Amino acid sequence: DTGVSQDPRHKITKRGQNVTFRCDPISEHNRLYWYRQTLGQGPEFLTYFQNEAQLEKSRLLSDRFSAERPKGSFSTLEIQRTEQGDSAMYLCASSLVIGVSEQFFGPGTRLTVL
Amino acid sequence: RKEVEQDPGPFNVPEGATVAFNCTYSNSASQSFFWYRQDCRKEPKLLMSVYSSGNEDGRFTAQLNRASQYISLLIRDSKLSDSATYLCAVNSRGSNYKLTFGKGTLLTVNP
């Protein structure tokens, strides 16, 4: 499968715990995005990488959230001291630099904070 | 006003019907436009990019009206398998190409 992959697919955690999610983009894509989606809403942008550089972070991304993309390949999103309001689907997408920049999404990580 | 707004739905149509969704955007600098399809508890899947001249892919037709700042999606001869949430998305010049999505419109095609 050459699409975007994410791990884990589901994560249940207790409030206050730290969680980390991983995204592997399509191999030739150098743009990588993280989005968050809650029930009844469209995905909302969290952060963007071009290669290994994190070029933009949304105001939604509090200081409890951190993302990395070492070596411009896979990316990780860490949430520290999780809160119940962090419960959502976390989606990763990737795209090429050139052209219309169509973004392709991974299957997402569904986070439940108890 | 939200940056991207869609018909609230839901839409319930019989098989074979034609159904149209509209989406308006507020940022005149919006540059690229997309329709995604999302099945329940799954990721959005790209359905179509929307070009200025309009584009068609089988039973699906997308149109862009820059003057009125809206995009549309027409589904002809709808199938049961078209049942899903349809999301429109836009990105803007200078926005690092991040997508801004509408809330989505739920379509149910009934036998």
mmCIF file of C-alpha atoms in Angstrom, chain A:
data_model
loop_
_atom_site.group_PDB
_atom_site.id
_atom_site.type_symbol
_atom_site.label_atom_id
_atom_site.label_comp_id
_atom_site.label_asym_id
_atom_site.label_seq_id
_atom_site.Cartn_x
_atom_site.Cartn_y
_atom_site.Cartn_z
ATOM 1 C CA ASP A 1 0.000 0.000 0.000
ATOM 2 C CA THR A 2 1.579 3.280 -1.111
ATOM 3 C CA GLY A 3 -0.899 5.602 0.590
ATOM 4 C CA VAL A 4 -0.564 7.637 3.772
ATOM 5 C CA SER A 5 -0.407 5.448 6.870
ATOM 6 C CA GLN A 6 -1.034 6.348 10.485
ATOM 7 C CA ASP A 7 -0.405 4.533 13.718
ATOM 8 C CA PRO A 8 -2.115 3.723 15.976
ATOM 9 C CA ARG A 9 -5.588 3.691 14.476
ATOM 10 C CA HIS A 10 -7.221 3.985 17.880
ATOM 11 C CA LYS A 11 -5.941 5.252 21.204
ATOM 12 C CA ILE A 12 -7.778 5.345 24.513
ATOM 13 C CA THR A 13 -6.012 7.156 27.296
ATOM 14 C CA LYS A 14 -6.711 8.680 30.667
ATOM 15 C CA ARG A 15 -6.756 12.402 31.188
ATOM 16 C CA GLY A 16 -3.305 13.724 31.985
ATOM 17 C CA GLN A 17 -1.405 11.075 30.038
ATOM 18 C CA ASN A 18 0.839 11.816 27.063
ATOM 19 C CA VAL A 19 0.159 10.275 23.666
ATOM 20 C CA THR A 20 2.135 10.179 20.435
ATOM 21 C CA PHE A 21 0.855 9.472 16.947
ATOM 22 C CA ARG A 22 2.838 8.642 13.851
ATOM 23 C CA CYS A 23 2.209 9.464 10.199
ATOM 24 C CA ASP A 24 4.041 8.051 7.186
ATOM 25 C CA PRO A 25 3.267 10.128 4.087
ATOM 26 C CA ILE A 26 3.264 9.002 0.489
ATOM 27 C CA SER A 27 6.953 8.520 -0.231
ATOM 28 C CA GLU A 28 7.518 11.245 -2.830
ATOM 29 C CA HIS A 29 5.380 13.841 -1.028
ATOM 30 C CA ASN A 30 7.348 16.518 0.768
ATOM 31 C CA ARG A 31 4.384 18.408 2.232
ATOM 32 C CA LEU A 32 2.766 16.944 5.337
ATOM 33 C CA TYR A 33 -0.245 18.264 7.235
ATOM 34 C CA TRP A 34 -1.960 17.385 10.492
ATOM 35 C CA TYR A 35 -5.677 18.032 10.928
ATOM 36 C CA ARG A 36 -8.142 17.328 13.711
ATOM 37 C CA GLN A 37 -11.766 16.372 13.152
ATOM 38 C CA THR A 38 -14.563 16.204 15.697
ATOM 39 C CA LEU A 39 -18.042 14.821 15.170
ATOM 40 C CA GLY A 40 -20.147 16.831 12.758
ATOM 41 C CA GLN A 41 -17.290 19.095 11.707
ATOM 42 C CA GLY A 42 -14.886 19.156 8.808
ATOM 43 C CA PRO A 43 -11.188 18.616 9.453
ATOM 44 C CA GLU A 44 -9.407 21.597 11.001
ATOM 45 C CA PHE A 45 -5.788 22.424 10.204
ATOM 46 C CA LEU A 46 -3.242 21.940 12.990
ATOM 47 C CA THR A 47 0.228 22.168 11.473
ATOM 48 C CA TYR A 48 2.226 21.892 8.243
ATOM 49 C CA PHE A 49 5.680 20.645 7.287
ATOM 50 C CA GLN A 50 7.595 21.093 4.098
ATOM 51 C CA ASN A 51 10.332 18.497 4.247
ATOM 52 C CA GLU A 52 11.593 18.678 7.843
ATOM 53 C CA ALA A 53 10.655 22.316 8.427
ATOM 54 C CA GLN A 54 7.498 23.083 10.399
ATOM 55 C CA LEU A 55 6.246 26.138 8.545
ATOM 56 C CA GLU A 56 2.913 26.833 10.167
ATOM 57 C CA LYS A 57 1.027 26.041 13.351
ATOM 58 C CA SER A 58 -2.622 26.777 13.969
ATOM 59 C CA ARG A 59 -3.791 28.683 17.021
ATOM 60 C CA LEU A 60 -5.659 25.440 17.793
ATOM 61 C CA LEU A 61 -2.287 23.890 18.560
ATOM 62 C CA SER A 62 -1.750 24.716 22.229
ATOM 63 C CA ASP A 63 1.657 24.355 23.848
ATOM 64 C CA ARG A 64 0.639 20.852 24.935
ATOM 65 C CA PHE A 65 0.892 19.793 21.294
ATOM 66 C CA SER A 66 4.157 19.284 19.492
ATOM 67 C CA ALA A 67 4.905 17.879 16.081
ATOM 68 C CA GLU A 68 8.105 16.820 14.404
ATOM 69 C CA ARG A 69 9.206 15.526 11.067
ATOM 70 C CA PRO A 70 12.812 14.433 11.420
ATOM 71 C CA LYS A 71 14.643 13.973 8.128
ATOM 72 C CA GLY A 72 11.557 15.027 6.231
ATOM 73 C CA SER A 73 10.057 11.557 6.235
ATOM 74 C CA PHE A 74 7.542 10.373 8.847
ATOM 75 C CA SER A 75 6.003 12.774 11.330
ATOM 76 C CA THR A 76 4.927 12.480 14.948
ATOM 77 C CA LEU A 77 2.299 14.439 16.820
ATOM 78 C CA GLU A 78 2.552 14.398 20.612
ATOM 79 C CA ILE A 79 -0.095 15.602 23.012
ATOM 80 C CA GLN A 80 1.037 16.118 26.584
ATOM 81 C CA ARG A 81 -1.275 16.108 29.602
ATOM 82 C CA THR A 82 -4.275 15.087 27.530
ATOM 83 C CA GLU A 83 -7.671 16.611 28.257
ATOM 84 C CA GLN A 84 -11.121 15.284 27.426
ATOM 85 C CA GLY A 85 -11.450 18.042 24.828
ATOM 86 C CA ASP A 86 -8.572 16.487 22.906
ATOM 87 C CA SER A 87 -10.806 13.548 21.964
ATOM 88 C CA ALA A 88 -11.032 13.648 18.180
ATOM 89 C CA MET A 89 -9.847 12.017 14.989
ATOM 90 C CA TYR A 90 -6.305 13.145 14.143
ATOM 91 C CA LEU A 91 -5.727 13.052 10.412
ATOM 92 C CA CYS A 92 -2.484 13.303 8.507
ATOM 93 C CA ALA A 93 -2.330 14.307 4.849
ATOM 94 C CA SER A 94 0.470 14.680 2.348
ATOM 95 C CA SER A 95 0.935 16.346 -0.992
ATOM 96 C CA LEU A 96 3.504 17.253 -3.595
ATOM 97 C CA VAL A 97 5.069 20.703 -3.707
ATOM 98 C CA ILE A 98 4.154 21.282 -7.327
ATOM 99 C CA GLY A 99 0.827 21.479 -9.058
ATOM 100 C CA VAL A 100 -2.598 21.812 -7.519
ATOM 101 C CA SER A 101 -1.251 20.222 -4.340
ATOM 102 C CA GLU A 102 -4.039 17.746 -3.887
ATOM 103 C CA GLN A 103 -3.848 16.361 -0.381
ATOM 104 C CA PHE A 104 -4.322 12.689 0.378
ATOM 105 C CA PHE A 105 -5.339 11.639 3.846
ATOM 106 C CA GLY A 106 -4.326 8.732 6.011
ATOM 107 C CA PRO A 107 -6.891 6.621 7.886
ATOM 108 C CA GLY A 108 -6.543 8.764 11.005
ATOM 109 C CA THR A 109 -5.945 8.061 14.680
ATOM 110 C CA ARG A 110 -9.085 8.162 16.788
ATOM 111 C CA LEU A 111 -8.216 9.456 20.259
ATOM 112 C CA THR A 112 -10.516 9.004 23.232
ATOM 113 C CA VAL A 113 -9.522 10.703 26.467
ATOM 114 C CA LEU A 114 -11.361 9.321 29.497
#
